């Protein structure tokens, strides 16, 4: 966590829809940065073997479609929390994140 290049901002208003090539998943975003996201509520059965996950992040009147690379997972209750690196963030993402930063 200390190696992060960009500040993480905790979120309570963003959600995601994800497709890993096999199934669709929906959950909440725990925190974001310009190049990374932490997603919660993935099902525990998710194997995280996918090299790329397609994600649509929704919230704050915005919608961003992107691809992410899973970096780590943590089992939490009945689900998983997944940290991912954003590949080629879409236009407007950096501005959106900067508007959320304190």
PDB file of C-alpha atoms in Angstrom:
ATOM      1  CA  UNK A   1       0.000   0.000   0.000  1.00  0.00           C
ATOM      2  CA  UNK A   2       2.893   2.366   0.648  1.00  0.00           C
ATOM      3  CA  UNK A   3       4.068   1.964  -2.965  1.00  0.00           C
ATOM      4  CA  UNK A   4       1.076   3.775  -4.460  1.00  0.00           C
ATOM      5  CA  UNK A   5       1.859   6.510  -6.963  1.00  0.00           C
ATOM      6  CA  UNK A   6      -1.574   8.113  -6.750  1.00  0.00           C
ATOM      7  CA  UNK A   7      -3.679   8.948  -3.713  1.00  0.00           C
ATOM      8  CA  UNK A   8      -6.622   6.635  -3.024  1.00  0.00           C
ATOM      9  CA  UNK A   9      -9.996   8.242  -2.352  1.00  0.00           C
ATOM     10  CA  UNK A  10     -12.591   6.280  -0.363  1.00  0.00           C
ATOM     11  CA  UNK A  11     -15.933   5.911  -2.135  1.00  0.00           C
ATOM     12  CA  UNK A  12     -19.479   5.214  -1.065  1.00  0.00           C
ATOM     13  CA  UNK A  13     -21.346   6.374  -4.158  1.00  0.00           C
ATOM     14  CA  UNK A  14     -19.755   4.420  -7.014  1.00  0.00           C
ATOM     15  CA  UNK A  15     -20.791   0.980  -8.227  1.00  0.00           C
ATOM     16  CA  UNK A  16     -19.551  -1.320 -10.973  1.00  0.00           C
ATOM     17  CA  UNK A  17     -20.742  -3.903 -13.450  1.00  0.00           C
ATOM     18  CA  UNK A  18     -17.992  -6.297 -14.511  1.00  0.00           C
ATOM     19  CA  UNK A  19     -17.491  -9.093 -17.026  1.00  0.00           C
ATOM     20  CA  UNK A  20     -14.529 -11.455 -16.688  1.00  0.00           C
ATOM     21  CA  UNK A  21     -15.149 -13.424 -19.883  1.00  0.00           C
ATOM     22  CA  UNK A  22     -17.301 -15.993 -18.082  1.00  0.00           C
ATOM     23  CA  UNK A  23     -19.793 -14.186 -15.844  1.00  0.00           C
ATOM     24  CA  UNK A  24     -21.265 -10.806 -14.995  1.00  0.00           C
ATOM     25  CA  UNK A  25     -20.810  -9.300 -11.545  1.00  0.00           C
ATOM     26  CA  UNK A  26     -22.124  -6.212  -9.790  1.00  0.00           C
ATOM     27  CA  UNK A  27     -20.729  -4.531  -6.697  1.00  0.00           C
ATOM     28  CA  UNK A  28     -19.493  -1.370  -5.056  1.00  0.00           C
ATOM     29  CA  UNK A  29     -16.263   0.587  -5.355  1.00  0.00           C
ATOM     30  CA  UNK A  30     -14.411   0.904  -2.033  1.00  0.00           C
ATOM     31  CA  UNK A  31     -11.760   3.345  -3.256  1.00  0.00           C
ATOM     32  CA  UNK A  32     -10.305   4.759  -6.450  1.00  0.00           C
ATOM     33  CA  UNK A  33      -7.234   6.488  -7.776  1.00  0.00           C
ATOM     34  CA  UNK A  34      -6.262   7.692 -11.221  1.00  0.00           C
ATOM     35  CA  UNK A  35      -4.843   4.293 -12.162  1.00  0.00           C
ATOM     36  CA  UNK A  36      -6.483   1.838  -9.765  1.00  0.00           C
ATOM     37  CA  UNK A  37      -9.723   0.721  -8.160  1.00  0.00           C
ATOM     38  CA  UNK A  38     -10.757  -1.469  -5.259  1.00  0.00           C
ATOM     39  CA  UNK A  39     -13.991  -3.350  -5.956  1.00  0.00           C
ATOM     40  CA  UNK A  40     -16.063  -5.170  -3.337  1.00  0.00           C
ATOM     41  CA  UNK A  41     -18.847  -7.756  -3.419  1.00  0.00           C
ATOM     42  CA  UNK A  42     -17.368 -10.071  -6.035  1.00  0.00           C
ATOM     43  CA  UNK A  43     -18.645 -13.622  -5.469  1.00  0.00           C
ATOM     44  CA  UNK A  44     -16.168 -15.909  -3.697  1.00  0.00           C
ATOM     45  CA  UNK A  45     -16.424 -18.358  -6.596  1.00  0.00           C
ATOM     46  CA  UNK A  46     -14.684 -15.801  -8.839  1.00  0.00           C
ATOM     47  CA  UNK A  47     -11.385 -17.429  -9.741  1.00  0.00           C
ATOM     48  CA  UNK A  48      -9.667 -14.171 -10.760  1.00  0.00           C
ATOM     49  CA  UNK A  49      -7.801 -16.055 -13.451  1.00  0.00           C
ATOM     50  CA  UNK A  50      -8.934 -13.551 -16.031  1.00  0.00           C
ATOM     51  CA  UNK A  51      -6.109 -11.333 -17.139  1.00  0.00           C
ATOM     52  CA  UNK A  52      -8.539  -8.563 -18.070  1.00  0.00           C
ATOM     53  CA  UNK A  53     -11.898  -7.621 -16.628  1.00  0.00           C
ATOM     54  CA  UNK A  54     -14.231  -5.252 -18.461  1.00  0.00           C
ATOM     55  CA  UNK A  55     -15.795  -2.809 -16.015  1.00  0.00           C
ATOM     56  CA  UNK A  56     -18.409  -0.068 -16.176  1.00  0.00           C
ATOM     57  CA  UNK A  57     -18.201   2.303 -13.208  1.00  0.00           C
ATOM     58  CA  UNK A  58     -21.303   4.352 -12.471  1.00  0.00           C
ATOM     59  CA  UNK A  59     -21.894   7.168 -10.019  1.00  0.00           C
ATOM     60  CA  UNK A  60     -21.956  10.905  -9.557  1.00  0.00           C
ATOM     61  CA  UNK A  61     -23.902  11.270 -12.788  1.00  0.00           C
ATOM     62  CA  UNK A  62     -21.007   9.717 -14.727  1.00  0.00           C
ATOM     63  CA  UNK A  63     -20.351   6.392 -16.420  1.00  0.00           C
ATOM     64  CA  UNK A  64     -16.902   5.092 -17.328  1.00  0.00           C
ATOM     65  CA  UNK A  65     -16.172   1.968 -19.379  1.00  0.00           C
ATOM     66  CA  UNK A  66     -12.681   0.500 -18.933  1.00  0.00           C
ATOM     67  CA  UNK A  67     -10.539  -2.601 -18.724  1.00  0.00           C
ATOM     68  CA  UNK A  68      -8.688  -3.508 -15.552  1.00  0.00           C
ATOM     69  CA  UNK A  69      -5.988  -6.005 -14.611  1.00  0.00           C
ATOM     70  CA  UNK A  70      -6.610  -7.809 -11.287  1.00  0.00           C
ATOM     71  CA  UNK A  71      -3.652  -7.316  -8.915  1.00  0.00           C
ATOM     72  CA  UNK A  72      -4.868  -8.848  -5.647  1.00  0.00           C
ATOM     73  CA  UNK A  73      -7.952 -10.401  -4.009  1.00  0.00           C
ATOM     74  CA  UNK A  74      -9.060 -10.828  -0.430  1.00  0.00           C
ATOM     75  CA  UNK A  75     -11.914 -13.047   0.788  1.00  0.00           C
ATOM     76  CA  UNK A  76     -14.330 -11.033   2.879  1.00  0.00           C
ATOM     77  CA  UNK A  77     -17.464 -12.662   4.300  1.00  0.00           C
ATOM     78  CA  UNK A  78     -19.453 -14.190   1.466  1.00  0.00           C
ATOM     79  CA  UNK A  79     -17.592 -12.252  -1.189  1.00  0.00           C
ATOM     80  CA  UNK A  80     -14.224 -11.045  -2.419  1.00  0.00           C
ATOM     81  CA  UNK A  81     -12.564  -7.674  -2.578  1.00  0.00           C
ATOM     82  CA  UNK A  82     -10.437  -7.144  -5.665  1.00  0.00           C
ATOM     83  CA  UNK A  83      -7.771  -4.517  -6.352  1.00  0.00           C
ATOM     84  CA  UNK A  84      -7.073  -3.724  -9.990  1.00  0.00           C
ATOM     85  CA  UNK A  85      -4.952  -1.540 -12.215  1.00  0.00           C
ATOM     86  CA  UNK A  86      -6.820   0.505 -14.832  1.00  0.00           C
ATOM     87  CA  UNK A  87      -5.541   0.091 -18.391  1.00  0.00           C
ATOM     88  CA  UNK A  88      -5.683   3.263 -20.469  1.00  0.00           C
ATOM     89  CA  UNK A  89      -8.137   5.226 -18.292  1.00  0.00           C
ATOM     90  CA  UNK A  90     -10.972   6.712 -20.370  1.00  0.00           C
ATOM     91  CA  UNK A  91     -11.235  10.397 -21.181  1.00  0.00           C
ATOM     92  CA  UNK A  92     -12.519  12.324 -18.212  1.00  0.00           C
ATOM     93  CA  UNK A  93     -11.520   9.721 -15.604  1.00  0.00           C
ATOM     94  CA  UNK A  94      -8.610  11.725 -14.166  1.00  0.00           C
ATOM     95  CA  UNK A  95     -10.745  14.864 -13.970  1.00  0.00           C
ATOM     96  CA  UNK A  96     -13.556  12.917 -12.304  1.00  0.00           C
ATOM     97  CA  UNK A  97     -11.158  11.464  -9.704  1.00  0.00           C
ATOM     98  CA  UNK A  98      -9.591  14.872  -9.055  1.00  0.00           C
ATOM     99  CA  UNK A  99     -13.075  16.297  -8.396  1.00  0.00           C
ATOM    100  CA  UNK A 100     -13.549  13.643  -5.685  1.00  0.00           C
ATOM    101  CA  UNK A 101     -10.198  14.162  -3.963  1.00  0.00           C
ATOM    102  CA  UNK A 102     -10.233  16.229  -0.747  1.00  0.00           C
TER     103      UNK A 102
END
